[in-house]
mmCIF file of C-alpha atoms in Angstrom:
data_model
loop_
_atom_site.group_PDB
_atom_site.id
_atom_site.type_symbol
_atom_site.label_atom_id
_atom_site.label_comp_id
_atom_site.label_asym_id
_atom_site.label_seq_id
_atom_site.Cartn_x
_atom_site.Cartn_y
_atom_site.Cartn_z
ATOM 1 C CA MET A 23 -172.098 -79.045 -22.603
ATOM 2 C CA GLY A 24 -168.547 -79.708 -21.401
ATOM 3 C CA GLY A 25 -169.840 -81.267 -18.155
ATOM 4 C CA ASP A 26 -172.241 -83.582 -20.030
ATOM 5 C CA GLU A 27 -169.461 -84.713 -22.363
ATOM 6 C CA ALA A 28 -167.241 -85.445 -19.376
ATOM 7 C CA ARG A 29 -169.964 -87.509 -17.732
ATOM 8 C CA GLN A 30 -170.551 -89.531 -20.871
ATOM 9 C CA SER A 31 -166.816 -90.093 -21.334
ATOM 10 C CA LEU A 32 -166.324 -91.258 -17.765
ATOM 11 C CA LEU A 33 -169.422 -93.468 -17.960
ATOM 12 C CA SER A 34 -168.168 -95.259 -21.055
ATOM 13 C CA GLU A 35 -164.592 -95.563 -19.863
ATOM 14 C CA HIS A 36 -164.898 -96.273 -16.142
ATOM 15 C CA SER A 37 -168.207 -97.917 -15.301
ATOM 16 C CA ASN A 38 -166.523 -101.173 -14.264
ATOM 17 C CA GLU A 39 -163.817 -99.366 -12.309
ATOM 18 C CA LYS A 40 -166.413 -97.189 -10.548
ATOM 19 C CA ASN A 41 -168.419 -100.163 -9.234
ATOM 20 C CA GLY A 42 -165.219 -101.778 -7.956
ATOM 21 C CA LEU A 43 -164.105 -98.631 -6.157
ATOM 22 C CA GLN A 44 -167.445 -98.346 -4.310
ATOM 23 C CA ARG A 45 -167.023 -101.783 -2.708
ATOM 24 C CA ARG A 46 -163.398 -101.374 -1.590
ATOM 25 C CA ARG A 47 -162.617 -100.004 1.871
ATOM 26 C CA PRO A 48 -160.272 -98.227 1.859
ATOM 27 C CA SER A 49 -160.425 -97.364 -1.831
ATOM 28 C CA ALA A 50 -157.524 -97.925 -4.201
ATOM 29 C CA LEU A 51 -157.122 -94.163 -4.466
ATOM 30 C CA GLU A 52 -156.844 -93.786 -0.699
ATOM 31 C CA LYS A 53 -154.267 -96.582 -0.529
ATOM 32 C CA GLU A 54 -152.238 -94.869 -3.225
ATOM 33 C CA ILE A 55 -152.402 -91.541 -1.380
ATOM 34 C CA ASN A 56 -151.300 -93.174 1.877
ATOM 35 C CA HIS A 57 -148.531 -95.057 0.106
ATOM 36 C CA ARG A 58 -147.205 -91.899 -1.513
ATOM 37 C CA GLY A 59 -147.480 -90.007 1.767
ATOM 38 C CA HIS A 60 -145.253 -92.521 3.561
ATOM 39 C CA ASN A 61 -142.745 -92.467 0.705
ATOM 40 C CA ASP A 62 -142.618 -88.667 0.696
ATOM 41 C CA GLU A 63 -141.928 -88.582 4.429
ATOM 42 C CA LYS A 64 -138.964 -90.900 4.017
ATOM 43 C CA LYS A 65 -137.653 -89.057 0.985
ATOM 44 C CA PRO A 66 -134.912 -86.551 1.898
ATOM 45 C CA LEU A 67 -135.914 -82.959 1.226
ATOM 46 C CA ASN A 68 -132.675 -82.188 -0.565
ATOM 47 C CA SER A 69 -133.405 -84.837 -3.191
ATOM 48 C CA LEU A 70 -136.456 -82.840 -4.298
ATOM 49 C CA ALA A 71 -134.231 -80.161 -5.803
ATOM 50 C CA GLU A 72 -132.601 -81.564 -8.888
ATOM 51 C CA PHE A 73 -130.084 -79.321 -10.524
ATOM 52 C CA HIS A 74 -126.689 -79.928 -12.054
ATOM 53 C CA PHE A 75 -123.993 -77.313 -11.640
ATOM 54 C CA ARG A 76 -121.789 -78.446 -14.505
ATOM 55 C CA PRO A 77 -124.004 -76.985 -17.270
ATOM 56 C CA VAL A 78 -124.296 -73.738 -15.310
ATOM 57 C CA LEU A 79 -120.569 -73.457 -14.780
ATOM 58 C CA PHE A 80 -119.916 -74.393 -18.400
ATOM 59 C CA TRP A 81 -122.215 -71.724 -19.866
ATOM 60 C CA LEU A 82 -121.075 -69.091 -17.402
ATOM 61 C CA ALA A 83 -117.414 -69.871 -18.128
ATOM 62 C CA ALA A 84 -118.109 -69.859 -21.878
ATOM 63 C CA TYR A 85 -119.885 -66.502 -21.648
ATOM 64 C CA LEU A 86 -117.275 -64.810 -19.460
ATOM 65 C CA GLY A 87 -114.361 -66.470 -21.270
ATOM 66 C CA GLY A 88 -115.617 -65.583 -24.733
ATOM 67 C CA GLY A 89 -116.531 -62.053 -23.685
ATOM 68 C CA THR A 90 -113.229 -61.483 -21.947
ATOM 69 C CA ILE A 91 -111.281 -62.558 -25.029
ATOM 70 C CA CYS A 92 -113.420 -60.402 -27.347
ATOM 71 C CA PHE A 93 -113.199 -57.278 -25.202
ATOM 72 C CA LEU A 94 -109.519 -57.886 -24.448
ATOM 73 C CA LEU A 95 -108.780 -57.950 -28.190
ATOM 74 C CA THR A 96 -110.835 -54.792 -28.678
ATOM 75 C CA GLN A 97 -109.660 -52.975 -25.534
ATOM 76 C CA HIS A 98 -108.356 -50.093 -27.650
ATOM 77 C CA HIS A 99 -111.939 -49.609 -28.875
ATOM 78 C CA ILE A 100 -113.188 -49.127 -25.299
ATOM 79 C CA LYS A 101 -112.705 -45.849 -23.496
ATOM 80 C CA GLY A 102 -112.957 -44.948 -19.834
ATOM 81 C CA ILE A 103 -111.202 -45.587 -16.534
ATOM 82 C CA LYS A 104 -108.825 -48.522 -17.109
ATOM 83 C CA THR A 105 -106.748 -50.623 -14.722
ATOM 84 C CA ASN A 106 -105.624 -54.068 -15.915
ATOM 85 C CA GLY A 107 -106.492 -55.154 -19.470
ATOM 86 C CA PHE A 108 -107.688 -58.663 -18.595
ATOM 87 C CA LEU A 109 -109.508 -57.569 -15.440
ATOM 88 C CA ASP A 110 -111.178 -54.664 -17.250
ATOM 89 C CA ALA A 111 -112.420 -57.047 -19.954
ATOM 90 C CA ILE A 112 -114.051 -59.493 -17.535
ATOM 91 C CA TYR A 113 -115.378 -56.593 -15.418
ATOM 92 C CA PHE A 114 -116.929 -55.060 -18.541
ATOM 93 C CA CYS A 115 -118.540 -58.454 -19.330
ATOM 94 C CA VAL A 116 -120.136 -58.679 -15.880
ATOM 95 C CA VAL A 117 -121.338 -55.055 -15.918
ATOM 96 C CA THR A 118 -122.852 -55.669 -19.365
ATOM 97 C CA MET A 119 -124.323 -59.050 -18.474
ATOM 98 C CA THR A 120 -126.131 -57.715 -15.397
ATOM 99 C CA THR A 121 -127.218 -54.527 -17.253
ATOM 100 C CA VAL A 122 -125.584 -52.358 -14.564
ATOM 101 C CA GLY A 123 -123.744 -50.266 -17.169
ATOM 102 C CA TYR A 124 -121.844 -47.789 -14.981
ATOM 103 C CA GLY A 125 -120.384 -45.941 -17.940
ATOM 104 C CA ASP A 126 -116.857 -46.031 -16.527
ATOM 105 C CA LEU A 127 -115.995 -48.291 -19.499
ATOM 106 C CA VAL A 128 -117.927 -47.749 -22.732
ATOM 107 C CA PRO A 129 -117.601 -48.988 -26.350
ATOM 108 C CA ASP A 130 -115.990 -46.418 -28.636
ATOM 109 C CA SER A 131 -116.188 -48.060 -32.067
ATOM 110 C CA ASP A 132 -118.747 -49.818 -34.255
ATOM 111 C CA LEU A 133 -117.131 -53.198 -33.568
ATOM 112 C CA SER A 134 -117.120 -52.821 -29.772
ATOM 113 C CA LYS A 135 -120.681 -51.462 -29.809
ATOM 114 C CA LEU A 136 -121.929 -54.459 -31.810
ATOM 115 C CA LEU A 137 -120.137 -56.822 -29.413
ATOM 116 C CA ALA A 138 -121.752 -55.046 -26.462
ATOM 117 C CA CYS A 139 -125.191 -55.412 -28.067
ATOM 118 C CA ILE A 140 -124.669 -59.151 -28.510
ATOM 119 C CA TYR A 141 -123.358 -59.674 -25.000
ATOM 120 C CA VAL A 142 -126.055 -57.697 -23.231
ATOM 121 C CA PHE A 143 -128.813 -59.899 -24.722
ATOM 122 C CA THR A 144 -126.987 -63.195 -24.213
ATOM 123 C CA GLY A 145 -126.019 -62.111 -20.711
ATOM 124 C CA MET A 146 -129.604 -61.286 -19.732
ATOM 125 C CA ALA A 147 -130.746 -64.657 -21.051
ATOM 126 C CA LEU A 148 -127.995 -66.435 -19.127
ATOM 127 C CA VAL A 149 -128.872 -64.680 -15.880
ATOM 128 C CA GLY A 150 -132.586 -65.262 -16.302
ATOM 129 C CA LEU A 151 -132.570 -68.874 -17.445
ATOM 130 C CA ILE A 152 -129.543 -70.432 -15.783
ATOM 131 C CA LEU A 153 -128.085 -68.449 -12.911
ATOM 132 C CA SER A 154 -131.461 -67.805 -11.294
ATOM 133 C CA LYS A 155 -132.138 -71.550 -11.316
ATOM 134 C CA ALA A 156 -128.768 -72.177 -9.711
ATOM 135 C CA ALA A 157 -129.590 -69.628 -7.013
ATOM 136 C CA ASP A 158 -132.984 -71.268 -6.497
ATOM 137 C CA TYR A 159 -131.298 -74.647 -6.076
ATOM 138 C CA ILE A 160 -128.827 -73.297 -3.521
ATOM 139 C CA VAL A 161 -131.637 -71.718 -1.515
ATOM 140 C CA GLU A 162 -133.657 -74.945 -1.506
ATOM 141 C CA LYS A 163 -130.610 -76.820 -0.245
ATOM 142 C CA GLN A 164 -130.377 -74.446 2.724
ATOM 143 C CA GLU A 165 -134.082 -74.383 3.617
ATOM 144 C CA ILE A 166 -133.949 -77.337 5.971
ATOM 145 C CA ILE A 167 -131.023 -75.765 7.847
ATOM 146 C CA LEU A 168 -133.013 -72.553 8.248
ATOM 147 C CA VAL A 169 -136.058 -74.387 9.632
ATOM 148 C CA LYS A 170 -133.905 -76.318 12.104
ATOM 149 C CA THR A 171 -132.377 -73.031 13.246
ATOM 150 C CA ILE A 172 -135.751 -71.301 13.663
ATOM 151 C CA PHE A 173 -137.216 -74.226 15.593
ATOM 152 C CA LYS A 174 -134.038 -75.042 17.497
ATOM 153 C CA GLY A 175 -135.880 -75.112 20.819
ATOM 154 C CA GLU A 176 -138.607 -77.367 19.459
ATOM 155 C CA ASN A 177 -138.355 -81.139 19.410
ATOM 156 C CA TYR A 178 -138.663 -81.413 15.625
ATOM 157 C CA GLY A 179 -137.643 -84.601 13.884
ATOM 158 C CA PRO A 180 -136.568 -84.917 10.223
ATOM 159 C CA GLU A 181 -140.123 -85.665 9.065
ATOM 160 C CA GLN A 182 -141.607 -82.633 10.825
ATOM 161 C CA VAL A 183 -138.845 -80.375 9.492
ATOM 162 C CA SER A 184 -139.383 -81.617 5.933
ATOM 163 C CA LYS A 185 -143.130 -81.107 6.242
ATOM 164 C CA GLU A 186 -142.643 -77.584 7.603
ATOM 165 C CA VAL A 187 -140.326 -76.664 4.727
ATOM 166 C CA GLU A 188 -142.690 -78.054 2.094
ATOM 167 C CA THR A 189 -145.683 -76.279 3.641
ATOM 168 C CA ASN A 190 -143.968 -72.874 3.773
ATOM 169 C CA LYS A 191 -141.465 -73.259 0.955
ATOM 170 C CA ALA A 192 -141.908 -69.777 -0.516
ATOM 171 C CA LYS A 193 -141.627 -68.089 2.891
ATOM 172 C CA TYR A 194 -138.324 -69.747 3.746
ATOM 173 C CA LYS A 195 -136.920 -69.079 0.282
ATOM 174 C CA LEU A 196 -137.715 -65.390 0.762
ATOM 175 C CA ILE A 197 -136.149 -65.295 4.235
ATOM 176 C CA LEU A 198 -132.957 -66.913 2.957
ATOM 177 C CA THR A 199 -132.524 -64.761 -0.134
ATOM 178 C CA ALA A 200 -133.389 -61.585 1.796
ATOM 179 C CA SER A 201 -130.791 -62.496 4.441
ATOM 180 C CA ILE A 202 -128.130 -63.199 1.826
ATOM 181 C CA PHE A 203 -129.018 -59.976 0.023
ATOM 182 C CA LEU A 204 -128.672 -57.959 3.240
ATOM 183 C CA VAL A 205 -125.216 -59.475 3.853
ATOM 184 C CA LEU A 206 -124.167 -58.606 0.285
ATOM 185 C CA MET A 207 -125.416 -55.028 0.703
ATOM 186 C CA ILE A 208 -123.403 -54.592 3.910
ATOM 187 C CA GLU A 209 -120.370 -56.270 2.372
ATOM 188 C CA GLY A 210 -120.459 -54.035 -0.714
ATOM 189 C CA THR A 211 -120.909 -50.857 1.322
ATOM 190 C CA ILE A 212 -117.980 -51.703 3.607
ATOM 191 C CA PHE A 213 -115.768 -52.577 0.646
ATOM 192 C CA LEU A 214 -116.504 -49.330 -1.193
ATOM 193 C CA TYR A 215 -115.989 -47.324 2.013
ATOM 194 C CA PHE A 216 -112.610 -48.812 2.908
ATOM 195 C CA ILE A 217 -111.122 -49.900 -0.437
ATOM 196 C CA GLU A 218 -112.599 -47.411 -2.921
ATOM 197 C CA ASN A 219 -112.361 -44.576 -0.334
ATOM 198 C CA LEU A 220 -115.958 -43.401 -0.790
ATOM 199 C CA ASP A 221 -117.783 -41.809 2.112
ATOM 200 C CA PHE A 222 -120.520 -43.902 3.707
ATOM 201 C CA VAL A 223 -123.468 -42.309 1.896
ATOM 202 C CA ASP A 224 -121.739 -42.550 -1.508
ATOM 203 C CA ALA A 225 -120.772 -46.166 -0.819
ATOM 204 C CA PHE A 226 -124.353 -47.094 0.081
ATOM 205 C CA TYR A 227 -125.641 -45.098 -2.887
ATOM 206 C CA CYS A 228 -123.289 -46.969 -5.259
ATOM 207 C CA VAL A 229 -124.394 -50.310 -3.813
ATOM 208 C CA CYS A 230 -128.081 -49.472 -4.309
ATOM 209 C CA SER A 231 -127.587 -48.210 -7.869
ATOM 210 C CA THR A 232 -125.615 -51.382 -8.651
ATOM 211 C CA VAL A 233 -127.921 -54.065 -7.229
ATOM 212 C CA THR A 234 -130.951 -52.466 -8.869
ATOM 213 C CA THR A 235 -128.939 -52.283 -12.135
ATOM 214 C CA LEU A 236 -129.505 -48.518 -12.371
ATOM 215 C CA GLY A 237 -125.758 -47.966 -12.684
ATOM 216 C CA TYR A 238 -125.732 -44.174 -12.857
ATOM 217 C CA GLY A 239 -121.952 -44.307 -13.167
ATOM 218 C CA ASP A 240 -121.055 -41.302 -11.007
ATOM 219 C CA LYS A 241 -119.778 -43.794 -8.407
ATOM 220 C CA SER A 242 -118.279 -47.150 -9.379
ATOM 221 C CA PHE A 243 -115.376 -49.544 -8.833
ATOM 222 C CA SER A 244 -112.221 -47.867 -10.155
ATOM 223 C CA THR A 245 -109.306 -49.753 -8.560
ATOM 224 C CA THR A 246 -107.806 -53.050 -9.682
ATOM 225 C CA PHE A 247 -108.746 -54.817 -6.455
ATOM 226 C CA GLY A 248 -112.175 -53.184 -6.510
ATOM 227 C CA ARG A 249 -112.986 -54.500 -9.984
ATOM 228 C CA ALA A 250 -111.790 -57.985 -9.055
ATOM 229 C CA PHE A 251 -114.233 -57.882 -6.114
ATOM 230 C CA ALA A 252 -116.977 -56.412 -8.331
ATOM 231 C CA VAL A 253 -116.830 -59.331 -10.787
ATOM 232 C CA PHE A 254 -118.171 -61.693 -8.110
ATOM 233 C CA TRP A 255 -120.158 -59.238 -6.004
ATOM 234 C CA ILE A 256 -122.199 -57.710 -8.839
ATOM 235 C CA LEU A 257 -123.214 -61.143 -10.132
ATOM 236 C CA SER A 258 -124.253 -62.345 -6.675
ATOM 237 C CA SER A 259 -126.086 -59.226 -5.515
ATOM 238 C CA THR A 260 -128.096 -58.534 -8.684
ATOM 239 C CA ILE A 261 -129.208 -62.158 -8.969
ATOM 240 C CA CYS A 262 -130.063 -62.305 -5.264
ATOM 241 C CA LEU A 263 -132.262 -59.217 -5.505
ATOM 242 C CA ALA A 264 -134.055 -60.599 -8.574
ATOM 243 C CA GLN A 265 -134.672 -63.887 -6.746
ATOM 244 C CA SER A 266 -136.044 -62.040 -3.713
ATOM 245 C CA PHE A 267 -138.637 -60.284 -5.856
ATOM 246 C CA ALA A 268 -139.516 -63.592 -7.512
ATOM 247 C CA TYR A 269 -140.036 -65.249 -4.117
ATOM 248 C CA ILE A 270 -142.237 -62.353 -2.932
ATOM 249 C CA ALA A 271 -144.511 -62.987 -5.909
ATOM 250 C CA GLU A 272 -144.380 -66.736 -5.254
ATOM 251 C CA LEU A 273 -145.264 -66.220 -1.580
ATOM 252 C CA TYR A 274 -148.255 -64.064 -2.502
ATOM 253 C CA THR A 275 -149.471 -66.665 -5.020
ATOM 254 C CA GLU A 276 -148.946 -69.499 -2.555
ATOM 255 C CA LYS A 277 -150.988 -67.719 0.121
ATOM 256 C CA ARG A 278 -153.838 -67.112 -2.305
ATOM 257 C CA GLN A 279 -153.826 -70.753 -3.411
ATOM 258 C CA ARG A 280 -153.762 -71.968 0.179
ATOM 259 C CA SER A 281 -156.635 -69.669 1.116
ATOM 260 C CA LEU A 282 -158.656 -70.914 -1.849
ATOM 261 C CA ALA A 283 -157.961 -74.544 -0.926
ATOM 262 C CA LYS A 284 -159.128 -73.955 2.655
ATOM 263 C CA ARG A 285 -162.358 -72.346 1.474
ATOM 264 C CA VAL A 286 -163.037 -75.166 -0.969
ATOM 265 C CA LEU A 287 -162.409 -77.904 1.603
ATOM 266 C CA ALA A 288 -164.378 -76.151 4.361
ATOM 267 C CA ARG A 289 -167.411 -75.380 2.199
ATOM 268 C CA LYS A 290 -170.433 -77.594 2.832
ATOM 269 C CA LEU A 291 -171.600 -79.736 -0.043
ATOM 270 C CA SER A 292 -174.963 -79.036 -1.610
ATOM 271 C CA LEU A 293 -177.128 -81.160 -3.889
ATOM 272 C CA LEU A 294 -175.795 -79.149 -6.827
ATOM 273 C CA ASP A 295 -172.242 -80.072 -5.787
ATOM 274 C CA LEU A 296 -173.155 -83.759 -5.685
ATOM 275 C CA GLU A 297 -174.672 -83.507 -9.132
ATOM 276 C CA ALA A 298 -171.583 -81.770 -10.500
ATOM 277 C CA ALA A 299 -169.229 -84.271 -8.839
ATOM 278 C CA ASP A 300 -171.216 -87.263 -10.168
ATOM 279 C CA LEU A 301 -169.296 -87.512 -13.420
ATOM 280 C CA ASP A 302 -170.827 -90.775 -14.632
ATOM 281 C CA GLY A 303 -174.407 -89.819 -13.768
ATOM 282 C CA ASP A 304 -175.268 -92.807 -11.545
ATOM 283 C CA HIS A 305 -176.368 -90.602 -8.587
ATOM 284 C CA VAL A 306 -173.493 -91.920 -6.448
ATOM 285 C CA VAL A 307 -170.203 -90.032 -5.900
ATOM 286 C CA SER A 308 -167.159 -92.223 -5.483
ATOM 287 C CA SER A 309 -163.940 -91.177 -3.747
ATOM 288 C CA THR A 310 -162.301 -90.735 -7.151
ATOM 289 C CA GLU A 311 -165.053 -88.418 -8.376
ATOM 290 C CA PHE A 312 -164.996 -86.439 -5.120
ATOM 291 C CA VAL A 313 -161.226 -85.902 -5.309
ATOM 292 C CA LEU A 314 -161.433 -84.814 -8.946
ATOM 293 C CA TYR A 315 -164.272 -82.398 -8.181
ATOM 294 C CA LYS A 316 -162.411 -80.775 -5.276
ATOM 295 C CA LEU A 317 -159.181 -80.511 -7.275
ATOM 296 C CA LYS A 318 -161.107 -78.759 -10.039
ATOM 297 C CA GLU A 319 -162.605 -76.336 -7.506
ATOM 298 C CA MET A 320 -159.136 -75.539 -6.132
ATOM 299 C CA GLY A 321 -157.858 -74.877 -9.622
ATOM 300 C CA LYS A 322 -155.354 -77.733 -9.454
ATOM 301 C CA ILE A 323 -156.726 -79.401 -12.576
ATOM 302 C CA SER A 324 -159.202 -78.519 -15.297
ATOM 303 C CA GLN A 325 -161.849 -80.424 -17.244
ATOM 304 C CA ASP A 326 -159.451 -80.550 -20.190
ATOM 305 C CA ASP A 327 -156.803 -82.177 -17.974
ATOM 306 C CA ILE A 328 -159.241 -84.910 -16.952
ATOM 307 C CA LEU A 329 -160.357 -85.573 -20.527
ATOM 308 C CA ALA A 330 -156.744 -85.692 -21.747
ATOM 309 C CA VAL A 331 -155.844 -88.301 -19.095
ATOM 310 C CA LEU A 332 -158.966 -90.313 -19.923
ATOM 311 C CA ASP A 333 -157.999 -90.294 -23.577
ATOM 312 C CA ILE A 334 -154.591 -91.776 -22.700
ATOM 313 C CA PHE A 335 -156.309 -94.366 -20.496
ATOM 314 C CA ARG A 336 -158.613 -95.343 -23.353
ATOM 315 C CA GLN A 337 -155.635 -95.859 -25.659
ATOM 316 C CA LEU A 338 -153.863 -98.036 -23.082
ATOM 317 C CA ASP A 339 -156.979 -100.057 -22.235
ATOM 318 C CA PHE A 340 -156.597 -102.435 -25.176
ATOM 319 C CA ASP A 341 -159.326 -104.894 -24.127
ATOM 320 C CA GLN A 342 -161.778 -102.063 -23.242
ATOM 321 C CA SER A 343 -162.386 -103.564 -19.788
ATOM 322 C CA GLY A 344 -162.231 -100.265 -17.922
ATOM 323 C CA THR A 345 -159.073 -101.360 -16.081
ATOM 324 C CA LEU A 346 -155.375 -101.614 -16.939
ATOM 325 C CA THR A 347 -153.636 -104.955 -16.631
ATOM 326 C CA GLU A 348 -150.285 -106.389 -17.639
ATOM 327 C CA ALA A 349 -151.845 -107.659 -20.853
ATOM 328 C CA ASP A 350 -152.821 -104.102 -21.859
ATOM 329 C CA LEU A 351 -149.212 -102.956 -21.567
ATOM 330 C CA ARG A 352 -147.684 -105.643 -23.754
ATOM 331 C CA PRO A 353 -145.976 -104.118 -26.830
ATOM 332 C CA ASN A 354 -147.752 -106.398 -29.314
ATOM 333 C CA HIS A 355 -151.405 -107.397 -29.220
ATOM 334 C CA ASP A 356 -152.786 -110.173 -31.345
#
């Protein structure tokens, strides 16, 4: 029933447009695709990633600033291994925010426990919704550098590099975040070995329990300098690991989608396919109908998407001509 309704809708809305498209070579749709393709090649890759750091820095500063003040004022309600009051407060914020929870500093009153409850939820939301997006943006900015490095011996121009990055976006994101994560793991292990005086196995063990947010607490940062380092390192490493897992899932999904698209495009058309693609029922499949049919097969769009767009077109097509002109877009119609 849904397919019949779609055919009737397209027949009533686009019969004039359909006849015009059949006589044009190349079609308007093909011209638009070519036009957009040329524009995309000229468009710098870095401009595709739009993200503003000011909101991120503002919310992060507000979270850490507010938490530091609250826990600094209630420092007598927190027990554990203490160094510097201000540093301990911001360190406690970061450990709470990332859900590491070593246990070297713990709330010891109803007030401090309620504050910790509030900050653990707001901190998780901040990490998930803002900081991960910032990390994603940074990775996307570095993708083109990574591709140039990998294909250093190849004669790749800017257009080929951009195309390579866009084609394998998830793969290069994963490579970058995994590389950064490995550096942070090594950095943390070395720091704990030399500064916190842990043996190598304990240092590596503490790093692993931290980045995975297990935070057993038997090994942690206990010196003033160590906690100052931990404030930045814990944030970076936990977020980097979370992003790596996200990119693994994205890479798997991207491969499945690409495999499906190849199967759909390589599959030979049958008479049943032509009938299904012929949305207006005139026994002729235009380029527009063919594109829509293949996009539906690849799961890029659904029948509901098509009908929703057609409904908008019908509202804009004031004179019911089956095409949009300047007259249709005028704010007032007599």
